[in-house]
Amino acid sequence: MDFGLSLASYFVLIFTLLYILKSWKKSHVTNFPPGPRCLPLIGNLHLMDFKKPHEIYLGLAKKYGPVFSFQMGTQKMVVLAGYETVKEALVNNAEDFGERGVIRILKKMDNGMGVISSQGENWKVMRRFTISTLRDFGMGKSTIEEKIAEECVSLNKYFASFKGKPFESTMILNAAVANIIVAILLGYRMEYDDPQFKRLLDLTNENIRLLGKPMVSLTNIFPLLEYFPGSHKTILKNAEELYDFIRRTFVEYLKNLDENDQRSFIDVFLVKQKEEAGSPHSYFHNENLTKLVRNLFSAGMETTSTTLRWGILLMIKYPHIQEKVQEEISRVIGSAQPMYSHRTQMPYTNAVIHEIQRVADIVPLNLGHLTTRDVTFRGYSIPKGTYIIPLLTSVLRDETQFEKPEEFYPNHFLDSKGNFVKKDAFMPFSAGRRACAGETLARMELFVFFTSLMQQFTFSSPLGPNNVDLTPITGITNSPKPHEICAVPRN
């Protein structure tokens, strides 16, 4: 008998038994939420469709109710479905459900730093600093609105250059939206044809796409798979290249830092770092800075630009709605530059943008949460440290909150007199303690970019509206399939 082979088999057996024991212990929590029966080692993986996991959870919610369990490998999770359930957890019990769930690939990328996947005091400090600094640089104010308006000019010029002929809009919309957060982070915008800018966008786009790959999901569940080739290694390699750029950038900023003239987010962080240089417990160190800047660049670009792509696609699919939007723009704004303040006079356009966000369902699974203590929730016992999925897609498609949840129907956000109506179940930015820190900026960007594009162009498809495919590519976000559009100038 080969001694090496026997030893390897022994370790595999021990590892397997430990997995089964861990799985058994987690599955025997008294009064844990119900869920499908688990298999040894894989849990409920045999039920999962990695191309559309949110659809699997929606189906299970119909069978097991709005609070149910699901097991990925040995990790027992709790899924929350429907507006009332998600609100009760994230808003009414914000502290109990307010920690960030650990996703292995994100943990390896960010090492628990930054703001998206960090936890505890680091997250509190970085989130507070981020929101405060974004506000100082104009989030929600006219100063940042002017930057968006200026970017609209460049974006419109690019669209007009095709003279109504078909083109693919993904990269240019990414670049335009990214330039707003770049202006805050670095203190200047970047040209669309800048090779460095294009590289940063490519790296970020590829990572967003790869994060939804089955191999990455499986690696998050079974750590041993990290040692095999796959998309997870490309993600980490891309992240490191992004970090190298950020490190080089803030090192240069440090050389020319003027504490009395802070022109960028990085400047403000570096000044804070100097102020706390003597503190052994300061969170303002270089690693947090690199992770925080990458977080903001990725989050500040991806969801907003993807929503705009959905918006254009939906206007092509429903040209009568596009015409009504353009009629309101002409009547209220005319040829003036659209500004965020115009939304109060434009209920239909505002409703259309909200409905685009609802139907686009950009982050259907939300980002995972974690219970901070043992919780009794809706009659079930959920232990401390349980991974929670607040199923945002179930909120945005809740039939008790939206009359036609499966349709694109702007009247969801209009009353009988045509006035705009807010909906509590409108949660594309999540809710509670972990709601998107840049929500105010994203809302402003969406309105100004979308309205400006609709003012300047009529959009169509070379294939015609009836052949527009609204089937999403599901990864960590829901994005449209690659498609060409025609932007015909209106003047």
Protein backbone atom coordinates (compact mmCIF):
# COMPACT_ATOMS: atom_id res chain seq x y z
CA MET A 1 0.00 0.00 0.00
CA ASP A 2 1.30 3.49 -0.90
CA PHE A 3 1.90 5.25 2.43
CA GLY A 4 1.50 8.75 0.89
CA LEU A 5 -1.80 7.81 -0.73
CA SER A 6 -3.08 6.27 2.54
CA LEU A 7 -2.12 9.39 4.48
CA ALA A 8 -3.86 11.62 1.94
CA SER A 9 -6.98 9.43 2.10
CA TYR A 10 -6.88 9.65 5.89
CA PHE A 11 -6.82 13.45 5.84
CA VAL A 12 -9.63 13.57 3.27
CA LEU A 13 -11.72 11.29 5.51
CA ILE A 14 -11.05 13.42 8.61
CA PHE A 15 -11.83 16.61 6.70
CA THR A 16 -15.07 15.10 5.41
CA LEU A 17 -16.13 13.96 8.89
CA LEU A 18 -15.42 17.42 10.33
CA TYR A 19 -17.51 19.00 7.61
CA ILE A 20 -20.40 16.64 8.32
CA LEU A 21 -20.13 17.25 12.08
CA LYS A 22 -20.10 21.02 11.58
CA SER A 23 -23.07 20.77 9.24
CA TRP A 24 -24.98 18.57 11.68
CA LYS A 25 -24.40 20.94 14.60
CA LYS A 26 -25.58 23.97 12.62
CA SER A 27 -28.65 22.19 11.35
CA HIS A 28 -29.77 21.27 14.87
CA VAL A 29 -30.40 24.75 16.23
CA THR A 30 -33.66 24.61 18.12
CA ASN A 31 -36.48 26.43 16.33
CA PHE A 32 -34.27 27.45 13.41
CA PRO A 33 -36.22 28.68 10.34
CA PRO A 34 -37.45 25.88 8.07
CA GLY A 35 -35.85 25.10 4.74
CA PRO A 36 -35.14 22.35 2.22
CA ARG A 37 -33.51 19.14 3.37
CA CYS A 38 -29.71 19.24 3.29
CA LEU A 39 -27.32 16.68 1.84
CA PRO A 40 -23.97 15.85 3.49
CA LEU A 41 -21.12 18.20 2.54
CA ILE A 42 -23.01 20.12 -0.15
CA GLY A 43 -26.03 21.21 1.89
CA ASN A 44 -28.58 22.55 -0.60
CA LEU A 45 -26.16 23.18 -3.46
CA HIS A 46 -28.03 20.65 -5.58
CA LEU A 47 -30.98 23.08 -5.61
CA MET A 48 -28.98 26.16 -6.56
CA ASP A 49 -28.81 27.81 -9.98
CA PHE A 50 -25.80 30.12 -9.89
CA LYS A 51 -27.01 31.96 -12.99
CA LYS A 52 -30.16 33.14 -11.19
CA PRO A 53 -29.90 32.38 -7.46
CA HIS A 54 -32.48 35.02 -6.54
CA GLU A 55 -35.10 33.14 -8.55
CA ILE A 56 -34.36 29.98 -6.55
CA TYR A 57 -34.83 31.89 -3.29
CA LEU A 58 -38.08 33.44 -4.52
CA GLY A 59 -39.40 29.96 -5.27
CA LEU A 60 -38.36 28.65 -1.86
CA ALA A 61 -40.02 31.62 -0.13
CA LYS A 62 -43.34 30.55 -1.65
CA LYS A 63 -42.89 27.10 -0.13
CA TYR A 64 -41.32 27.86 3.26
CA GLY A 65 -42.50 31.39 3.97
CA PRO A 66 -40.76 34.79 4.24
CA VAL A 67 -38.13 33.54 6.73
CA PHE A 68 -36.40 30.31 5.70
CA SER A 69 -33.02 28.62 5.82
CA PHE A 70 -30.71 27.50 3.05
CA GLN A 71 -27.39 25.74 3.34
CA MET A 72 -24.39 26.34 1.08
CA GLY A 73 -21.94 23.57 1.85
CA THR A 74 -21.87 23.63 5.63
CA GLN A 75 -22.84 27.29 5.98
CA LYS A 76 -26.39 27.64 7.21
CA MET A 77 -27.99 30.88 6.03
CA VAL A 78 -31.32 32.59 6.62
CA VAL A 79 -33.14 34.25 3.73
CA LEU A 80 -35.60 37.11 4.38
CA ALA A 81 -38.23 37.67 1.69
CA GLY A 82 -40.82 40.40 1.14
CA TYR A 83 -40.97 44.05 2.09
CA GLU A 84 -42.42 43.67 5.59
CA THR A 85 -39.89 40.99 6.59
CA VAL A 86 -36.83 42.79 5.21
CA LYS A 87 -37.91 46.11 6.73
CA GLU A 88 -38.53 44.49 10.12
CA ALA A 89 -35.01 43.04 10.12
CA LEU A 90 -32.90 45.81 8.57
CA VAL A 91 -34.79 48.86 9.88
CA ASN A 92 -36.74 47.86 13.00
CA ASN A 93 -33.99 45.51 14.23
CA ALA A 94 -31.06 47.29 12.62
CA GLU A 95 -28.52 46.49 15.36
CA ASP A 96 -29.35 42.78 15.45
CA PHE A 97 -29.03 42.33 11.68
CA GLY A 98 -26.50 45.09 11.02
CA GLU A 99 -23.15 43.35 10.61
CA ARG A 100 -21.70 42.52 7.19
CA GLY A 101 -21.71 38.87 6.19
CA VAL A 102 -18.28 37.45 5.39
CA ILE A 103 -17.75 36.55 1.73
CA ARG A 104 -14.40 34.79 1.42
CA ILE A 105 -13.30 36.34 -1.90
CA LEU A 106 -14.13 39.88 -0.69
CA LYS A 107 -12.33 39.22 2.58
CA LYS A 108 -9.22 38.19 0.66
CA MET A 109 -9.50 41.26 -1.58
CA ASP A 110 -10.05 43.81 1.19
CA ASN A 111 -8.61 42.05 4.24
CA GLY A 112 -11.49 43.38 6.33
CA MET A 113 -10.63 46.98 5.44
CA GLY A 114 -12.48 49.70 3.56
CA VAL A 115 -16.22 50.11 3.91
CA ILE A 116 -18.09 47.52 1.81
CA SER A 117 -17.08 44.26 3.48
CA SER A 118 -15.53 45.52 6.73
CA GLN A 119 -17.06 44.93 10.15
CA GLY A 120 -17.12 46.33 13.67
CA GLU A 121 -15.36 49.55 14.60
CA ASN A 122 -13.36 49.74 11.36
CA TRP A 123 -16.60 49.83 9.38
CA LYS A 124 -18.15 52.46 11.68
CA VAL A 125 -15.14 54.76 11.41
CA MET A 126 -14.70 54.35 7.65
CA ARG A 127 -18.43 54.76 6.89
CA ARG A 128 -18.69 57.87 9.06
CA PHE A 129 -15.59 59.35 7.41
CA THR A 130 -16.83 58.43 3.91
CA ILE A 131 -20.28 59.99 4.29
CA SER A 132 -18.88 63.12 5.96
CA THR A 133 -16.19 63.60 3.28
CA LEU A 134 -18.56 62.93 0.38
CA ARG A 135 -20.86 65.60 1.79
CA ASP A 136 -17.94 68.00 2.15
CA PHE A 137 -17.18 67.46 -1.54
CA GLY A 138 -20.74 68.18 -2.56
CA MET A 139 -22.83 65.01 -2.24
CA GLY A 140 -26.40 66.29 -2.30
CA LYS A 141 -25.27 69.85 -3.04
CA SER A 142 -24.99 72.04 -6.13
CA THR A 143 -21.19 71.70 -6.28
CA ILE A 144 -21.31 68.03 -7.25
CA GLU A 145 -24.36 68.65 -9.43
CA GLU A 146 -22.25 71.03 -11.50
CA LYS A 147 -19.65 68.28 -12.00
CA ILE A 148 -22.39 65.90 -13.18
CA ALA A 149 -23.75 68.56 -15.56
CA GLU A 150 -20.25 69.12 -16.98
CA GLU A 151 -19.82 65.39 -17.48
CA CYS A 152 -23.15 65.28 -19.31
CA VAL A 153 -21.69 67.62 -21.93
CA SER A 154 -18.79 65.22 -22.58
CA LEU A 155 -21.09 62.19 -22.60
CA ASN A 156 -23.59 63.79 -24.99
CA LYS A 157 -20.77 64.82 -27.31
CA TYR A 158 -19.54 61.21 -27.41
CA PHE A 159 -23.02 59.84 -28.14
CA ALA A 160 -23.55 62.49 -30.88
CA SER A 161 -20.28 61.47 -32.58
CA PHE A 162 -21.95 58.28 -33.86
CA LYS A 163 -24.54 60.35 -35.79
CA GLY A 164 -27.35 57.92 -35.09
CA LYS A 165 -25.40 54.82 -36.11
CA PRO A 166 -25.32 51.74 -33.79
CA PHE A 167 -22.75 51.54 -30.99
CA GLU A 168 -22.21 49.75 -27.68
CA SER A 169 -22.55 52.08 -24.68
CA THR A 170 -21.23 50.09 -21.71
CA MET A 171 -17.71 51.50 -21.46
CA ILE A 172 -18.64 55.11 -22.11
CA LEU A 173 -21.43 55.09 -19.51
CA ASN A 174 -19.04 53.46 -17.04
CA ALA A 175 -16.46 56.16 -17.75
CA ALA A 176 -18.91 59.07 -17.43
CA VAL A 177 -20.33 57.86 -14.12
CA ALA A 178 -16.90 56.85 -12.80
CA ASN A 179 -15.60 60.35 -13.51
CA ILE A 180 -17.89 61.78 -10.82
CA ILE A 181 -16.41 59.63 -8.06
CA VAL A 182 -12.93 60.05 -9.61
CA ALA A 183 -13.32 63.84 -9.34
CA ILE A 184 -14.07 63.41 -5.64
CA LEU A 185 -11.37 60.82 -4.94
CA LEU A 186 -8.57 62.39 -6.99
CA GLY A 187 -9.68 66.00 -7.44
CA TYR A 188 -9.90 65.87 -11.26
CA ARG A 189 -11.77 64.02 -14.03
CA MET A 190 -10.09 61.68 -16.51
CA GLU A 191 -10.44 61.69 -20.29
CA TYR A 192 -12.41 58.84 -21.81
CA ASP A 193 -9.47 57.79 -23.99
CA ASP A 194 -6.91 57.93 -21.14
CA PRO A 195 -5.21 54.48 -21.21
CA GLN A 196 -4.87 54.42 -17.42
CA PHE A 197 -8.56 55.26 -16.96
CA LYS A 198 -9.61 52.61 -19.47
CA ARG A 199 -7.47 50.04 -17.69
CA LEU A 200 -9.04 50.84 -14.31
CA LEU A 201 -12.51 50.53 -15.82
CA ASP A 202 -11.59 47.22 -17.50
CA LEU A 203 -10.25 45.76 -14.25
CA THR A 204 -13.32 46.83 -12.31
CA ASN A 205 -15.75 45.56 -14.95
CA GLU A 206 -14.02 42.22 -15.18
CA ASN A 207 -14.09 41.74 -11.42
CA ILE A 208 -17.79 42.61 -11.20
CA ARG A 209 -18.49 40.03 -13.90
CA LEU A 210 -16.24 37.34 -12.42
CA LEU A 211 -17.65 37.71 -8.90
CA GLY A 212 -20.83 36.07 -10.15
CA LYS A 213 -19.09 33.05 -11.68
CA PRO A 214 -19.97 29.61 -10.26
CA MET A 215 -16.32 28.82 -9.50
CA VAL A 216 -16.05 31.94 -7.33
CA SER A 217 -19.26 31.04 -5.49
CA LEU A 218 -17.99 27.51 -4.90
CA THR A 219 -14.64 28.82 -3.67
CA ASN A 220 -16.49 30.95 -1.14
CA ILE A 221 -18.14 27.76 0.14
CA PHE A 222 -15.23 25.29 -0.09
CA PRO A 223 -11.93 27.02 0.84
CA LEU A 224 -9.79 24.19 -0.56
CA LEU A 225 -10.83 25.24 -4.08
CA GLU A 226 -8.76 28.42 -3.62
CA TYR A 227 -5.68 26.37 -4.51
CA PHE A 228 -7.06 25.44 -7.93
CA PRO A 229 -7.01 27.66 -11.04
CA GLY A 230 -10.12 29.73 -11.64
CA SER A 231 -11.82 33.11 -11.80
CA HIS A 232 -11.08 33.79 -8.13
CA LYS A 233 -7.36 34.08 -8.89
CA THR A 234 -8.04 36.57 -11.71
CA ILE A 235 -10.16 38.68 -9.34
CA LEU A 236 -7.37 38.88 -6.77
CA LYS A 237 -4.79 39.67 -9.46
CA ASN A 238 -6.99 42.47 -10.86
CA ALA A 239 -7.61 43.86 -7.37
CA GLU A 240 -3.89 43.99 -6.69
CA GLU A 241 -3.30 45.98 -9.89
CA LEU A 242 -5.99 48.44 -8.79
CA TYR A 243 -4.35 48.72 -5.37
CA ASP A 244 -0.97 49.40 -6.97
CA PHE A 245 -2.46 52.34 -8.89
CA ILE A 246 -4.10 53.71 -5.73
CA ARG A 247 -0.90 53.38 -3.69
CA ARG A 248 1.15 55.20 -6.33
CA THR A 249 -1.49 57.91 -6.45
CA PHE A 250 -1.69 58.65 -2.74
CA VAL A 251 2.11 58.52 -2.39
CA GLU A 252 2.28 61.32 -4.98
CA TYR A 253 -0.51 63.20 -3.20
CA LEU A 254 1.41 62.91 0.08
CA LYS A 255 4.44 64.63 -1.48
CA ASN A 256 2.36 67.68 -2.40
CA LEU A 257 -0.13 67.61 0.48
CA ASP A 258 -1.35 71.04 1.61
CA GLU A 259 -3.36 70.68 4.81
CA ASN A 260 -4.97 74.07 4.16
CA ASP A 261 -6.05 73.19 0.63
CA GLN A 262 -7.56 69.72 0.58
CA ARG A 263 -8.74 69.11 -2.98
CA SER A 264 -9.66 65.43 -2.91
CA PHE A 265 -10.97 62.58 -0.77
CA ILE A 266 -7.42 61.19 -0.63
CA ASP A 267 -6.11 64.54 0.64
CA VAL A 268 -8.65 64.55 3.47
CA PHE A 269 -7.76 60.98 4.44
CA LEU A 270 -4.02 61.75 4.46
CA VAL A 271 -4.55 64.82 6.64
CA LYS A 272 -6.59 62.70 9.07
CA GLN A 273 -3.83 60.12 8.99
CA LYS A 274 -1.28 62.77 10.00
CA GLU A 275 -3.51 64.01 12.80
CA GLU A 276 -3.77 60.51 14.28
CA ALA A 277 -0.17 59.48 13.58
CA GLY A 278 0.58 59.00 17.27
CA SER A 279 -2.43 56.82 17.99
CA PRO A 280 -1.81 53.03 17.96
CA HIS A 281 -5.53 52.46 17.40
CA SER A 282 -6.02 54.75 14.41
CA TYR A 283 -7.96 53.35 11.45
CA PHE A 284 -6.48 55.95 9.10
CA HIS A 285 -3.65 53.86 7.71
CA ASN A 286 -2.54 53.13 4.15
CA GLU A 287 -4.25 49.75 3.87
CA ASN A 288 -7.62 51.24 4.76
CA LEU A 289 -7.06 54.02 2.26
CA THR A 290 -6.33 51.67 -0.65
CA LYS A 291 -9.33 49.47 0.14
CA LEU A 292 -11.65 52.42 0.70
CA VAL A 293 -10.73 54.13 -2.58
CA ARG A 294 -11.22 50.87 -4.53
CA ASN A 295 -14.57 50.29 -2.81
CA LEU A 296 -15.79 53.77 -3.70
CA PHE A 297 -14.51 53.61 -7.28
CA SER A 298 -16.19 50.25 -7.94
CA ALA A 299 -19.46 50.98 -6.14
CA GLY A 300 -19.58 54.55 -7.46
CA MET A 301 -19.40 53.33 -11.04
CA GLU A 302 -21.05 49.94 -11.36
CA THR A 303 -24.60 50.24 -10.03
CA THR A 304 -25.35 53.70 -11.46
CA SER A 305 -23.91 53.06 -14.93
CA THR A 306 -25.69 49.69 -15.11
CA THR A 307 -28.97 51.36 -14.13
CA LEU A 308 -28.49 53.92 -16.92
CA ARG A 309 -27.92 51.10 -19.41
CA TRP A 310 -31.16 49.48 -18.26
CA GLY A 311 -32.88 52.84 -18.54
CA ILE A 312 -31.88 53.33 -22.18
CA LEU A 313 -32.83 49.74 -22.99
CA LEU A 314 -36.27 50.13 -21.39
CA MET A 315 -36.87 53.38 -23.26
CA ILE A 316 -36.08 51.55 -26.49
CA LYS A 317 -38.41 48.71 -25.50
CA TYR A 318 -41.22 51.11 -24.63
CA PRO A 319 -40.94 54.07 -27.07
CA HIS A 320 -44.29 55.53 -25.96
CA ILE A 321 -42.84 55.98 -22.45
CA GLN A 322 -39.69 57.54 -23.94
CA GLU A 323 -41.90 60.03 -25.82
CA LYS A 324 -43.78 60.98 -22.64
CA VAL A 325 -40.49 61.55 -20.81
CA GLN A 326 -39.19 63.73 -23.65
CA GLU A 327 -42.44 65.71 -23.75
CA GLU A 328 -42.15 66.50 -20.03
CA ILE A 329 -38.48 67.45 -20.43
CA SER A 330 -39.31 69.82 -23.31
CA ARG A 331 -42.17 71.38 -21.37
CA VAL A 332 -40.37 71.85 -18.04
CA ILE A 333 -36.69 72.30 -18.99
CA GLY A 334 -36.61 73.10 -22.68
CA SER A 335 -33.03 73.28 -23.89
CA ALA A 336 -31.55 74.20 -20.49
CA GLN A 337 -29.18 71.82 -18.69
CA PRO A 338 -31.22 69.40 -16.54
CA MET A 339 -30.52 69.74 -12.82
CA TYR A 340 -31.54 67.59 -9.87
CA SER A 341 -33.88 70.31 -8.59
CA HIS A 342 -36.01 69.85 -11.74
CA ARG A 343 -37.26 66.49 -10.47
CA THR A 344 -39.92 68.14 -8.28
CA GLN A 345 -41.48 69.61 -11.42
CA MET A 346 -41.17 66.38 -13.42
CA PRO A 347 -43.24 63.68 -11.71
CA TYR A 348 -43.44 61.42 -14.76
CA THR A 349 -39.70 61.40 -15.46
CA ASN A 350 -39.02 60.90 -11.76
CA ALA A 351 -41.46 57.97 -11.68
CA VAL A 352 -39.86 56.42 -14.78
CA ILE A 353 -36.38 56.59 -13.20
CA HIS A 354 -37.68 54.95 -10.01
CA GLU A 355 -39.40 52.23 -12.03
CA ILE A 356 -36.19 51.65 -14.00
CA GLN A 357 -34.38 51.04 -10.72
CA ARG A 358 -37.13 48.74 -9.47
CA VAL A 359 -37.27 46.62 -12.63
CA ALA A 360 -33.49 46.61 -13.14
CA ASP A 361 -33.14 45.04 -9.68
CA ILE A 362 -29.39 45.69 -9.79
CA VAL A 363 -28.38 43.85 -6.58
CA PRO A 364 -31.09 41.18 -6.20
CA LEU A 365 -29.46 39.33 -3.29
CA ASN A 366 -28.27 42.49 -1.53
CA LEU A 367 -24.88 42.10 0.15
CA GLY A 368 -25.02 39.57 2.97
CA HIS A 369 -25.65 40.60 6.56
CA LEU A 370 -24.73 38.88 9.82
CA THR A 371 -26.59 38.68 13.13
CA THR A 372 -24.72 40.42 15.94
CA ARG A 373 -26.35 38.39 18.73
CA ASP A 374 -28.79 35.52 19.25
CA VAL A 375 -32.05 36.79 17.76
CA THR A 376 -35.68 35.74 18.08
CA PHE A 377 -37.28 36.87 14.85
CA ARG A 378 -40.83 36.15 13.77
CA GLY A 379 -40.96 33.21 16.15
CA TYR A 380 -37.67 31.65 15.01
CA SER A 381 -34.34 31.41 16.81
CA ILE A 382 -31.40 32.72 14.78
CA PRO A 383 -27.96 32.36 16.45
CA LYS A 384 -25.34 35.08 16.58
CA GLY A 385 -23.11 35.05 13.49
CA THR A 386 -25.74 33.64 11.12
CA TYR A 387 -25.36 34.76 7.51
CA ILE A 388 -28.47 36.67 6.43
CA ILE A 389 -29.68 37.29 2.87
CA PRO A 390 -32.18 40.20 2.79
CA LEU A 391 -33.65 39.36 -0.61
CA LEU A 392 -34.02 42.77 -2.26
CA THR A 393 -35.56 41.31 -5.39
CA SER A 394 -38.48 40.08 -3.26
CA VAL A 395 -38.98 43.62 -1.94
CA LEU A 396 -38.90 45.30 -5.34
CA ARG A 397 -41.26 42.65 -6.73
CA ASP A 398 -43.55 42.42 -3.71
CA GLU A 399 -47.10 42.11 -5.08
CA THR A 400 -48.54 43.62 -1.88
CA GLN A 401 -46.57 46.80 -2.59
CA PHE A 402 -46.61 47.06 -6.38
CA GLU A 403 -49.69 46.62 -8.55
CA LYS A 404 -47.88 45.01 -11.49
CA PRO A 405 -44.56 43.78 -10.01
CA GLU A 406 -43.47 41.83 -13.10
CA GLU A 407 -44.10 44.68 -15.55
CA PHE A 408 -42.41 47.98 -16.34
CA TYR A 409 -45.13 50.28 -15.05
CA PRO A 410 -44.13 53.87 -14.07
CA ASN A 411 -47.60 54.39 -12.54
CA HIS A 412 -46.31 52.49 -9.53
CA PHE A 413 -44.86 55.85 -8.48
CA LEU A 414 -47.75 58.12 -9.54
CA ASP A 415 -51.10 58.87 -7.94
CA SER A 416 -54.40 59.27 -9.81
CA LYS A 417 -53.59 62.93 -10.48
CA GLY A 418 -50.14 62.23 -11.91
CA ASN A 419 -48.21 63.37 -8.84
CA PHE A 420 -45.06 61.52 -7.82
CA VAL A 421 -45.58 59.11 -4.91
CA LYS A 422 -42.83 57.72 -2.70
CA LYS A 423 -42.92 54.00 -1.92
CA ASP A 424 -41.45 52.61 1.30
CA ALA A 425 -40.80 49.34 -0.52
CA PHE A 426 -38.48 51.09 -2.98
CA MET A 427 -35.18 49.72 -1.61
CA PRO A 428 -32.66 49.47 -4.46
CA PHE A 429 -30.00 50.91 -2.11
CA SER A 430 -30.93 48.48 0.69
CA ALA A 431 -31.97 49.89 4.07
CA GLY A 432 -30.86 50.29 7.67
CA ARG A 433 -27.29 50.55 8.91
CA ARG A 434 -25.78 49.00 5.79
CA ALA A 435 -27.68 51.05 3.22
CA CYS A 436 -25.52 52.41 0.39
CA ALA A 437 -23.34 55.27 1.69
CA GLY A 438 -23.46 56.99 -1.71
CA GLU A 439 -27.24 56.80 -2.19
CA THR A 440 -27.71 60.57 -2.35
CA LEU A 441 -24.98 60.90 -4.99
CA ALA A 442 -26.38 58.00 -7.02
CA ARG A 443 -29.89 59.47 -7.05
CA MET A 444 -28.53 62.77 -8.31
CA GLU A 445 -26.41 61.10 -10.99
CA LEU A 446 -29.29 58.97 -12.26
CA PHE A 447 -31.68 61.87 -12.63
CA VAL A 448 -29.26 64.31 -14.26
CA PHE A 449 -27.57 61.80 -16.61
CA PHE A 450 -30.83 60.11 -17.66
CA THR A 451 -32.73 63.36 -18.20
CA SER A 452 -29.85 64.91 -20.13
CA LEU A 453 -29.62 61.88 -22.45
CA MET A 454 -33.39 61.86 -23.04
CA GLN A 455 -33.30 65.60 -23.72
CA GLN A 456 -30.61 65.28 -26.38
CA PHE A 457 -31.39 61.95 -28.07
CA THR A 458 -34.11 59.56 -29.13
CA PHE A 459 -32.93 56.01 -28.54
CA SER A 460 -33.69 52.96 -30.66
CA SER A 461 -32.28 49.55 -31.50
CA PRO A 462 -31.09 48.29 -34.89
CA LEU A 463 -33.23 45.22 -34.12
CA GLY A 464 -36.40 47.19 -33.35
CA PRO A 465 -38.20 47.52 -30.00
CA ASN A 466 -39.88 44.12 -30.20
CA ASN A 467 -36.52 42.34 -30.28
CA VAL A 468 -35.00 44.07 -27.26
CA ASP A 469 -33.90 41.33 -24.84
CA LEU A 470 -34.45 42.27 -21.18
CA THR A 471 -33.03 38.99 -19.85
CA PRO A 472 -30.28 39.99 -17.40
CA ILE A 473 -26.81 38.60 -16.98
CA THR A 474 -26.76 37.76 -13.29
CA GLY A 475 -23.54 37.98 -11.33
CA ILE A 476 -23.04 40.01 -8.21
CA THR A 477 -25.27 42.48 -10.09
CA ASN A 478 -28.00 42.16 -12.73
CA SER A 479 -26.71 43.74 -15.92
CA PRO A 480 -28.11 43.91 -19.48
CA LYS A 481 -26.73 41.65 -22.15
CA PRO A 482 -24.33 43.41 -24.56
CA HIS A 483 -26.37 45.29 -27.13
CA GLU A 484 -26.02 48.10 -29.64
CA ILE A 485 -28.10 51.26 -29.49
CA CYS A 486 -28.79 54.15 -31.83
CA ALA A 487 -28.81 57.65 -30.35
CA VAL A 488 -30.46 60.03 -32.83
CA PRO A 489 -29.97 63.72 -31.93
CA ARG A 490 -33.25 65.51 -31.27
CA ASN A 491 -32.11 69.03 -32.31
